[in-house]
Amino acid sequence: MNHFSPAEIVLMKKAGALTRDALNYAETLIKPGISTLELDNCVKKFIINSGGQPSFLGYEGFPGSICASVNEMVVHGIPSAEIILKEGDIISIDVGVIYKGFNGDAARTFPVGKISPEKARLIEVTKQSFFEGIKHLKVGERLGKVSHAIQTYAEKHGYSVVRELVGHGIGRKMHEPPNIPNYGKETDGPIVTDGACLAIEPMINMGKKEIAMLRDGWGIVTRDHMPSAHYENTVFVSKDGVEILTL
């Protein structure tokens, strides 16, 4: 598990703040009629003008600066001029920012105009499952306690947890060990160490947990085409507690 010096944590905090600001900016743009490519272009400019770099752009060949995943798309939606947001949609925006060699990573699911109570509840439970998870994020405890709490909360509300996609360590690279599933036993996973940065990201489906990949090799959708939501933050954990760097 990674460990950061005080000077490195300052840079991680800045990367996290830029990531948060980019997501907040994206939220102001979301409305019926906008394409996901326009969202991508605007957020890319915002990140660069803020002094950061979009970490997703070109990552393993990904063509966008954000992942824009609408309705049944779980994650990794490629921004497109063909995908126009409609009233009642939900859209998950995942953003990564590099600042002076350090990474921030966060995601939110936003409503497009007025959405159904069912979709609103899915968004809220997904968000709350993150906070239920980090209640158990403590130095010296198993990371599995976080995973177990996320799964328990989501399933208690009648939702399912995606298995194949997980959270991760983060720092000089966007994806570092350890993997952080959103399900499992409290006794699973490594012991949390002092000074670690982690990206914790529940991906919760309204229907069944099974997913499929689109032909583009990126987009992940629910097999039953039911909506999915995503909520992610980069967090710093020390003996003093947990600090959310992207909120």
PDB file of C-alpha atoms in Angstrom:
ATOM      1  CA  MET A   1       0.000   0.000   0.000  1.00  0.00           C
ATOM      2  CA  ASN A   2       1.375   3.413  -0.943  1.00  0.00           C
ATOM      3  CA  HIS A   3       2.707   5.962   1.536  1.00  0.00           C
ATOM      4  CA  PHE A   4       3.149   9.698   1.054  1.00  0.00           C
ATOM      5  CA  SER A   5       5.399  12.309   2.579  1.00  0.00           C
ATOM      6  CA  PRO A   6       3.848  15.574   3.838  1.00  0.00           C
ATOM      7  CA  ALA A   7       5.087  17.377   0.703  1.00  0.00           C
ATOM      8  CA  GLU A   8       3.574  14.725  -1.562  1.00  0.00           C
ATOM      9  CA  ILE A   9       0.266  14.905   0.267  1.00  0.00           C
ATOM     10  CA  VAL A  10       0.112  18.650  -0.499  1.00  0.00           C
ATOM     11  CA  LEU A  11       0.343  17.778  -4.211  1.00  0.00           C
ATOM     12  CA  MET A  12      -2.215  14.965  -3.861  1.00  0.00           C
ATOM     13  CA  LYS A  13      -4.591  17.420  -2.190  1.00  0.00           C
ATOM     14  CA  LYS A  14      -4.169  19.863  -5.060  1.00  0.00           C
ATOM     15  CA  ALA A  15      -4.806  17.124  -7.623  1.00  0.00           C
ATOM     16  CA  GLY A  16      -7.896  16.124  -5.642  1.00  0.00           C
ATOM     17  CA  ALA A  17      -9.164  19.715  -5.459  1.00  0.00           C
ATOM     18  CA  LEU A  18      -8.790  20.146  -9.234  1.00  0.00           C
ATOM     19  CA  THR A  19     -10.659  16.875  -9.798  1.00  0.00           C
ATOM     20  CA  ARG A  20     -13.482  18.036  -7.506  1.00  0.00           C
ATOM     21  CA  ASP A  21     -13.659  21.400  -9.284  1.00  0.00           C
ATOM     22  CA  ALA A  22     -13.813  19.712 -12.690  1.00  0.00           C
ATOM     23  CA  LEU A  23     -16.733  17.545 -11.555  1.00  0.00           C
ATOM     24  CA  ASN A  24     -18.541  20.530 -10.077  1.00  0.00           C
ATOM     25  CA  TYR A  25     -18.037  22.375 -13.355  1.00  0.00           C
ATOM     26  CA  ALA A  26     -19.357  19.392 -15.331  1.00  0.00           C
ATOM     27  CA  GLU A  27     -22.492  19.411 -13.183  1.00  0.00           C
ATOM     28  CA  THR A  28     -23.265  23.010 -14.245  1.00  0.00           C
ATOM     29  CA  LEU A  29     -23.235  21.961 -17.916  1.00  0.00           C
ATOM     30  CA  ILE A  30     -25.512  18.926 -17.656  1.00  0.00           C
ATOM     31  CA  LYS A  31     -28.893  19.584 -19.239  1.00  0.00           C
ATOM     32  CA  PRO A  32     -31.126  18.061 -21.907  1.00  0.00           C
ATOM     33  CA  GLY A  33     -29.710  18.655 -25.388  1.00  0.00           C
ATOM     34  CA  ILE A  34     -25.981  18.664 -24.606  1.00  0.00           C
ATOM     35  CA  SER A  35     -23.802  15.947 -26.113  1.00  0.00           C
ATOM     36  CA  THR A  36     -21.308  13.995 -24.045  1.00  0.00           C
ATOM     37  CA  LEU A  37     -18.571  15.150 -26.457  1.00  0.00           C
ATOM     38  CA  GLU A  38     -19.369  18.783 -25.651  1.00  0.00           C
ATOM     39  CA  LEU A  39     -19.162  17.944 -21.952  1.00  0.00           C
ATOM     40  CA  ASP A  40     -15.800  16.330 -22.574  1.00  0.00           C
ATOM     41  CA  ASN A  41     -14.408  19.296 -24.509  1.00  0.00           C
ATOM     42  CA  CYS A  42     -15.534  21.779 -21.857  1.00  0.00           C
ATOM     43  CA  VAL A  43     -14.150  19.780 -18.932  1.00  0.00           C
ATOM     44  CA  LYS A  44     -10.843  19.202 -20.746  1.00  0.00           C
ATOM     45  CA  LYS A  45     -10.409  22.973 -21.233  1.00  0.00           C
ATOM     46  CA  PHE A  46     -11.363  23.599 -17.607  1.00  0.00           C
ATOM     47  CA  ILE A  47      -8.758  21.138 -16.304  1.00  0.00           C
ATOM     48  CA  ILE A  48      -5.968  22.543 -18.479  1.00  0.00           C
ATOM     49  CA  ASN A  49      -6.877  26.158 -17.666  1.00  0.00           C
ATOM     50  CA  SER A  50      -6.792  25.214 -13.960  1.00  0.00           C
ATOM     51  CA  GLY A  51      -3.195  24.007 -14.217  1.00  0.00           C
ATOM     52  CA  GLY A  52      -3.835  20.275 -14.419  1.00  0.00           C
ATOM     53  CA  GLN A  53      -3.778  17.585 -17.069  1.00  0.00           C
ATOM     54  CA  PRO A  54      -6.687  15.237 -17.860  1.00  0.00           C
ATOM     55  CA  SER A  55      -5.298  11.849 -16.857  1.00  0.00           C
ATOM     56  CA  PHE A  56      -7.856   9.801 -18.794  1.00  0.00           C
ATOM     57  CA  LEU A  57      -6.957  11.302 -22.184  1.00  0.00           C
ATOM     58  CA  GLY A  58      -4.893   8.671 -23.993  1.00  0.00           C
ATOM     59  CA  TYR A  59      -4.824   6.349 -20.957  1.00  0.00           C
ATOM     60  CA  GLU A  60      -4.415   2.896 -22.542  1.00  0.00           C
ATOM     61  CA  GLY A  61      -5.814   4.523 -25.688  1.00  0.00           C
ATOM     62  CA  PHE A  62      -8.946   6.082 -24.157  1.00  0.00           C
ATOM     63  CA  PRO A  63     -10.003   8.957 -26.456  1.00  0.00           C
ATOM     64  CA  GLY A  64     -11.731  11.243 -23.930  1.00  0.00           C
ATOM     65  CA  SER A  65     -10.856  13.417 -20.945  1.00  0.00           C
ATOM     66  CA  ILE A  66     -13.903  12.201 -19.020  1.00  0.00           C
ATOM     67  CA  CYS A  67     -15.850   8.970 -18.895  1.00  0.00           C
ATOM     68  CA  ALA A  68     -19.488   9.828 -19.652  1.00  0.00           C
ATOM     69  CA  SER A  69     -21.795   6.886 -18.877  1.00  0.00           C
ATOM     70  CA  VAL A  70     -25.536   7.325 -19.443  1.00  0.00           C
ATOM     71  CA  ASN A  71     -28.326   5.284 -17.811  1.00  0.00           C
ATOM     72  CA  GLU A  72     -27.433   1.564 -18.132  1.00  0.00           C
ATOM     73  CA  MET A  73     -23.771   2.304 -18.839  1.00  0.00           C
ATOM     74  CA  VAL A  74     -21.850   1.522 -15.656  1.00  0.00           C
ATOM     75  CA  VAL A  75     -18.492   3.115 -16.504  1.00  0.00           C
ATOM     76  CA  HIS A  76     -16.002   4.038 -19.251  1.00  0.00           C
ATOM     77  CA  GLY A  77     -18.465   5.655 -21.635  1.00  0.00           C
ATOM     78  CA  ILE A  78     -16.590   7.285 -24.538  1.00  0.00           C
ATOM     79  CA  PRO A  79     -17.740  10.895 -25.088  1.00  0.00           C
ATOM     80  CA  SER A  80     -19.598  11.215 -28.389  1.00  0.00           C
ATOM     81  CA  ALA A  81     -21.345  13.849 -30.493  1.00  0.00           C
ATOM     82  CA  GLU A  82     -24.014  11.197 -31.118  1.00  0.00           C
ATOM     83  CA  ILE A  83     -24.970  10.818 -27.453  1.00  0.00           C
ATOM     84  CA  ILE A  84     -27.337  13.669 -26.583  1.00  0.00           C
ATOM     85  CA  LEU A  85     -28.630  13.888 -23.017  1.00  0.00           C
ATOM     86  CA  LYS A  86     -32.402  13.732 -22.583  1.00  0.00           C
ATOM     87  CA  GLU A  87     -34.728  14.765 -19.777  1.00  0.00           C
ATOM     88  CA  GLY A  88     -34.927  11.900 -17.291  1.00  0.00           C
ATOM     89  CA  ASP A  89     -31.503  10.426 -18.061  1.00  0.00           C
ATOM     90  CA  ILE A  90     -28.811   9.927 -15.460  1.00  0.00           C
ATOM     91  CA  ILE A  91     -25.144  10.373 -16.350  1.00  0.00           C
ATOM     92  CA  SER A  92     -22.079   9.190 -14.473  1.00  0.00           C
ATOM     93  CA  ILE A  93     -19.080  11.463 -14.989  1.00  0.00           C
ATOM     94  CA  ASP A  94     -15.685  10.063 -13.993  1.00  0.00           C
ATOM     95  CA  VAL A  95     -12.753  12.511 -14.028  1.00  0.00           C
ATOM     96  CA  GLY A  96      -9.039  12.168 -13.390  1.00  0.00           C
ATOM     97  CA  VAL A  97      -6.564  15.034 -13.037  1.00  0.00           C
ATOM     98  CA  ILE A  98      -2.763  14.995 -12.878  1.00  0.00           C
ATOM     99  CA  TYR A  99      -1.079  17.846 -10.977  1.00  0.00           C
ATOM    100  CA  LYS A 100       2.722  17.940 -10.839  1.00  0.00           C
ATOM    101  CA  GLY A 101       2.915  14.180 -11.243  1.00  0.00           C
ATOM    102  CA  PHE A 102       0.148  13.258  -8.780  1.00  0.00           C
ATOM    103  CA  ASN A 103      -3.346  11.974  -9.531  1.00  0.00           C
ATOM    104  CA  GLY A 104      -6.866  12.732  -8.370  1.00  0.00           C
ATOM    105  CA  ASP A 105      -9.804  10.538  -9.404  1.00  0.00           C
ATOM    106  CA  ALA A 106     -13.513  10.977  -8.645  1.00  0.00           C
ATOM    107  CA  ALA A 107     -16.952  10.254 -10.085  1.00  0.00           C
ATOM    108  CA  ARG A 108     -20.544  11.322  -9.574  1.00  0.00           C
ATOM    109  CA  THR A 109     -23.872  10.347 -11.089  1.00  0.00           C
ATOM    110  CA  PHE A 110     -25.982  13.376 -12.004  1.00  0.00           C
ATOM    111  CA  PRO A 111     -29.638  13.770 -12.999  1.00  0.00           C
ATOM    112  CA  VAL A 112     -30.497  15.253 -16.385  1.00  0.00           C
ATOM    113  CA  GLY A 113     -33.452  17.540 -15.724  1.00  0.00           C
ATOM    114  CA  LYS A 114     -36.231  15.864 -13.753  1.00  0.00           C
ATOM    115  CA  ILE A 115     -35.640  12.167 -13.132  1.00  0.00           C
ATOM    116  CA  SER A 116     -37.783   9.380 -11.725  1.00  0.00           C
ATOM    117  CA  PRO A 117     -37.856   8.753  -7.964  1.00  0.00           C
ATOM    118  CA  GLU A 118     -36.367   5.306  -8.667  1.00  0.00           C
ATOM    119  CA  LYS A 119     -33.304   6.767 -10.382  1.00  0.00           C
ATOM    120  CA  ALA A 120     -32.933   9.446  -7.700  1.00  0.00           C
ATOM    121  CA  ARG A 121     -32.938   6.757  -5.014  1.00  0.00           C
ATOM    122  CA  LEU A 122     -30.308   4.728  -6.887  1.00  0.00           C
ATOM    123  CA  ILE A 123     -28.018   7.781  -7.033  1.00  0.00           C
ATOM    124  CA  GLU A 124     -28.506   8.524  -3.347  1.00  0.00           C
ATOM    125  CA  VAL A 125     -27.934   4.951  -2.151  1.00  0.00           C
ATOM    126  CA  THR A 126     -24.804   4.647  -4.310  1.00  0.00           C
ATOM    127  CA  LYS A 127     -23.424   7.853  -2.810  1.00  0.00           C
ATOM    128  CA  GLN A 128     -24.303   6.799   0.731  1.00  0.00           C
ATOM    129  CA  SER A 129     -22.717   3.385   0.228  1.00  0.00           C
ATOM    130  CA  PHE A 130     -19.383   5.183  -0.208  1.00  0.00           C
ATOM    131  CA  PHE A 131     -19.826   6.987   3.103  1.00  0.00           C
ATOM    132  CA  GLU A 132     -20.926   3.782   4.830  1.00  0.00           C
ATOM    133  CA  GLY A 133     -17.749   2.155   3.512  1.00  0.00           C
ATOM    134  CA  ILE A 134     -15.299   4.798   4.680  1.00  0.00           C
ATOM    135  CA  LYS A 135     -16.702   4.652   8.218  1.00  0.00           C
ATOM    136  CA  HIS A 136     -14.678   1.421   8.386  1.00  0.00           C
ATOM    137  CA  LEU A 137     -11.517   2.795   6.750  1.00  0.00           C
ATOM    138  CA  LYS A 138      -8.969   2.804   9.557  1.00  0.00           C
ATOM    139  CA  VAL A 139      -5.217   2.276   9.857  1.00  0.00           C
ATOM    140  CA  GLY A 140      -4.597  -1.268  11.102  1.00  0.00           C
ATOM    141  CA  GLU A 141      -7.958  -2.642   9.928  1.00  0.00           C
ATOM    142  CA  ARG A 142      -8.621  -4.861   6.923  1.00  0.00           C
ATOM    143  CA  LEU A 143      -9.639  -3.087   3.740  1.00  0.00           C
ATOM    144  CA  GLY A 144     -12.321  -5.752   3.410  1.00  0.00           C
ATOM    145  CA  LYS A 145     -14.317  -3.974   6.111  1.00  0.00           C
ATOM    146  CA  VAL A 146     -14.857  -1.099   3.652  1.00  0.00           C
ATOM    147  CA  SER A 147     -15.835  -3.466   0.832  1.00  0.00           C
ATOM    148  CA  HIS A 148     -18.219  -5.401   3.067  1.00  0.00           C
ATOM    149  CA  ALA A 149     -19.941  -2.246   4.336  1.00  0.00           C
ATOM    150  CA  ILE A 150     -20.518  -0.967   0.780  1.00  0.00           C
ATOM    151  CA  GLN A 151     -22.019  -4.281  -0.325  1.00  0.00           C
ATOM    152  CA  THR A 152     -24.184  -4.642   2.775  1.00  0.00           C
ATOM    153  CA  TYR A 153     -25.647  -1.152   2.447  1.00  0.00           C
ATOM    154  CA  ALA A 154     -26.370  -1.415  -1.290  1.00  0.00           C
ATOM    155  CA  GLU A 155     -27.933  -4.872  -1.071  1.00  0.00           C
ATOM    156  CA  LYS A 156     -30.009  -3.889   1.960  1.00  0.00           C
ATOM    157  CA  HIS A 157     -31.683  -1.327  -0.325  1.00  0.00           C
ATOM    158  CA  GLY A 158     -32.378  -3.912  -3.028  1.00  0.00           C
ATOM    159  CA  TYR A 159     -29.505  -3.100  -5.390  1.00  0.00           C
ATOM    160  CA  SER A 160     -26.642  -5.193  -6.745  1.00  0.00           C
ATOM    161  CA  VAL A 161     -22.899  -4.557  -6.699  1.00  0.00           C
ATOM    162  CA  VAL A 162     -20.714  -4.853  -9.796  1.00  0.00           C
ATOM    163  CA  ARG A 163     -17.987  -7.447  -9.194  1.00  0.00           C
ATOM    164  CA  GLU A 164     -15.555  -6.993 -12.093  1.00  0.00           C
ATOM    165  CA  LEU A 165     -14.734  -3.304 -11.484  1.00  0.00           C
ATOM    166  CA  VAL A 166     -13.019  -2.122  -8.327  1.00  0.00           C
ATOM    167  CA  GLY A 167     -11.450   0.831  -6.562  1.00  0.00           C
ATOM    168  CA  HIS A 168      -7.687   1.152  -6.286  1.00  0.00           C
ATOM    169  CA  GLY A 169      -4.668   2.787  -4.766  1.00  0.00           C
ATOM    170  CA  ILE A 170      -3.720   6.116  -6.341  1.00  0.00           C
ATOM    171  CA  GLY A 171      -0.719   8.450  -6.340  1.00  0.00           C
ATOM    172  CA  ARG A 172       1.968   8.947  -8.967  1.00  0.00           C
ATOM    173  CA  LYS A 173      -0.068   6.526 -11.079  1.00  0.00           C
ATOM    174  CA  MET A 174      -3.812   6.640 -11.444  1.00  0.00           C
ATOM    175  CA  HIS A 175      -4.130   2.920 -10.694  1.00  0.00           C
ATOM    176  CA  GLU A 176      -1.895   1.462  -7.982  1.00  0.00           C
ATOM    177  CA  PRO A 177      -2.285  -1.510  -5.628  1.00  0.00           C
ATOM    178  CA  PRO A 178      -4.343  -2.541  -3.792  1.00  0.00           C
ATOM    179  CA  ASN A 179      -7.584  -3.361  -5.594  1.00  0.00           C
ATOM    180  CA  ILE A 180     -10.616  -2.340  -3.538  1.00  0.00           C
ATOM    181  CA  PRO A 181     -13.735  -4.387  -4.373  1.00  0.00           C
ATOM    182  CA  ASN A 182     -17.171  -3.077  -3.437  1.00  0.00           C
ATOM    183  CA  TYR A 183     -18.117  -6.466  -1.999  1.00  0.00           C
ATOM    184  CA  GLY A 184     -16.590  -9.205   0.117  1.00  0.00           C
ATOM    185  CA  LYS A 185     -15.886 -10.339   3.649  1.00  0.00           C
ATOM    186  CA  GLU A 186     -14.645  -8.119   6.462  1.00  0.00           C
ATOM    187  CA  THR A 187     -11.588 -10.369   6.742  1.00  0.00           C
ATOM    188  CA  ASP A 188     -10.588  -9.848   3.078  1.00  0.00           C
ATOM    189  CA  GLY A 189      -7.939  -7.520   1.720  1.00  0.00           C
ATOM    190  CA  PRO A 190      -4.703  -6.041   3.051  1.00  0.00           C
ATOM    191  CA  ILE A 191      -4.337  -4.158   6.319  1.00  0.00           C
ATOM    192  CA  VAL A 192      -4.666  -0.392   5.867  1.00  0.00           C
ATOM    193  CA  THR A 193      -1.381   1.428   6.444  1.00  0.00           C
ATOM    194  CA  ASP A 194      -0.716   4.960   7.670  1.00  0.00           C
ATOM    195  CA  GLY A 195      -0.398   7.571   4.914  1.00  0.00           C
ATOM    196  CA  ALA A 196      -2.164   5.701   2.085  1.00  0.00           C
ATOM    197  CA  CYS A 197      -4.207   7.277  -0.705  1.00  0.00           C
ATOM    198  CA  LEU A 198      -7.075   5.235  -2.123  1.00  0.00           C
ATOM    199  CA  ALA A 199      -9.797   5.701  -4.737  1.00  0.00           C
ATOM    200  CA  ILE A 200     -12.977   4.132  -3.403  1.00  0.00           C
ATOM    201  CA  GLU A 201     -15.772   3.864  -5.952  1.00  0.00           C
ATOM    202  CA  PRO A 202     -19.049   1.989  -5.518  1.00  0.00           C
ATOM    203  CA  MET A 203     -20.694   0.997  -8.826  1.00  0.00           C
ATOM    204  CA  ILE A 204     -24.253  -0.036  -8.027  1.00  0.00           C
ATOM    205  CA  ASN A 205     -26.931  -1.443 -10.349  1.00  0.00           C
ATOM    206  CA  MET A 206     -30.688  -1.044 -10.037  1.00  0.00           C
ATOM    207  CA  GLY A 207     -31.157  -4.539 -11.451  1.00  0.00           C
ATOM    208  CA  LYS A 208     -28.789  -7.503 -11.553  1.00  0.00           C
ATOM    209  CA  LYS A 209     -25.020  -7.336 -11.061  1.00  0.00           C
ATOM    210  CA  GLU A 210     -24.038  -8.809 -14.439  1.00  0.00           C
ATOM    211  CA  ILE A 211     -22.301  -6.527 -16.934  1.00  0.00           C
ATOM    212  CA  ALA A 212     -21.136  -6.621 -20.566  1.00  0.00           C
ATOM    213  CA  MET A 213     -18.606  -4.681 -22.622  1.00  0.00           C
ATOM    214  CA  LEU A 214     -19.564  -2.733 -25.717  1.00  0.00           C
ATOM    215  CA  ARG A 215     -17.886  -3.389 -29.056  1.00  0.00           C
ATOM    216  CA  ASP A 216     -15.852  -0.201 -28.643  1.00  0.00           C
ATOM    217  CA  GLY A 217     -13.811  -2.076 -26.042  1.00  0.00           C
ATOM    218  CA  TRP A 218     -14.482   0.505 -23.312  1.00  0.00           C
ATOM    219  CA  GLY A 219     -18.106   1.040 -22.371  1.00  0.00           C
ATOM    220  CA  ILE A 220     -19.445  -1.313 -19.689  1.00  0.00           C
ATOM    221  CA  VAL A 221     -23.234  -1.744 -19.514  1.00  0.00           C
ATOM    222  CA  THR A 222     -25.639  -3.693 -17.327  1.00  0.00           C
ATOM    223  CA  ARG A 223     -26.722  -6.920 -19.028  1.00  0.00           C
ATOM    224  CA  ASP A 224     -30.352  -6.298 -18.100  1.00  0.00           C
ATOM    225  CA  HIS A 225     -30.178  -2.660 -19.340  1.00  0.00           C
ATOM    226  CA  MET A 226     -31.293  -1.354 -15.959  1.00  0.00           C
ATOM    227  CA  PRO A 227     -29.708   1.909 -14.736  1.00  0.00           C
ATOM    228  CA  SER A 228     -26.414   1.997 -12.873  1.00  0.00           C
ATOM    229  CA  ALA A 229     -24.792   4.680 -10.678  1.00  0.00           C
ATOM    230  CA  HIS A 230     -21.202   5.475  -9.708  1.00  0.00           C
ATOM    231  CA  TYR A 231     -19.746   7.482  -6.823  1.00  0.00           C
ATOM    232  CA  GLU A 232     -15.997   7.840  -6.268  1.00  0.00           C
ATOM    233  CA  ASN A 233     -13.585   9.884  -4.197  1.00  0.00           C
ATOM    234  CA  THR A 234      -9.846   9.906  -3.632  1.00  0.00           C
ATOM    235  CA  VAL A 235      -9.180   9.619   0.108  1.00  0.00           C
ATOM    236  CA  PHE A 236      -6.130   9.937   2.345  1.00  0.00           C
ATOM    237  CA  VAL A 237      -6.035   7.725   5.421  1.00  0.00           C
ATOM    238  CA  SER A 238      -3.755   8.281   8.388  1.00  0.00           C
ATOM    239  CA  LYS A 239      -3.758   7.654  12.126  1.00  0.00           C
ATOM    240  CA  ASP A 240      -5.701  10.926  12.403  1.00  0.00           C
ATOM    241  CA  GLY A 241      -8.568   9.558  10.326  1.00  0.00           C
ATOM    242  CA  VAL A 242      -9.824   9.832   6.739  1.00  0.00           C
ATOM    243  CA  GLU A 243      -9.633  12.949   4.593  1.00  0.00           C
ATOM    244  CA  ILE A 244     -11.629  13.056   1.347  1.00  0.00           C
ATOM    245  CA  LEU A 245      -9.439  14.893  -1.181  1.00  0.00           C
ATOM    246  CA  THR A 246     -12.040  15.223  -3.960  1.00  0.00           C
ATOM    247  CA  LEU A 247     -14.992  16.602  -2.000  1.00  0.00           C
TER     248      LEU A 247
END
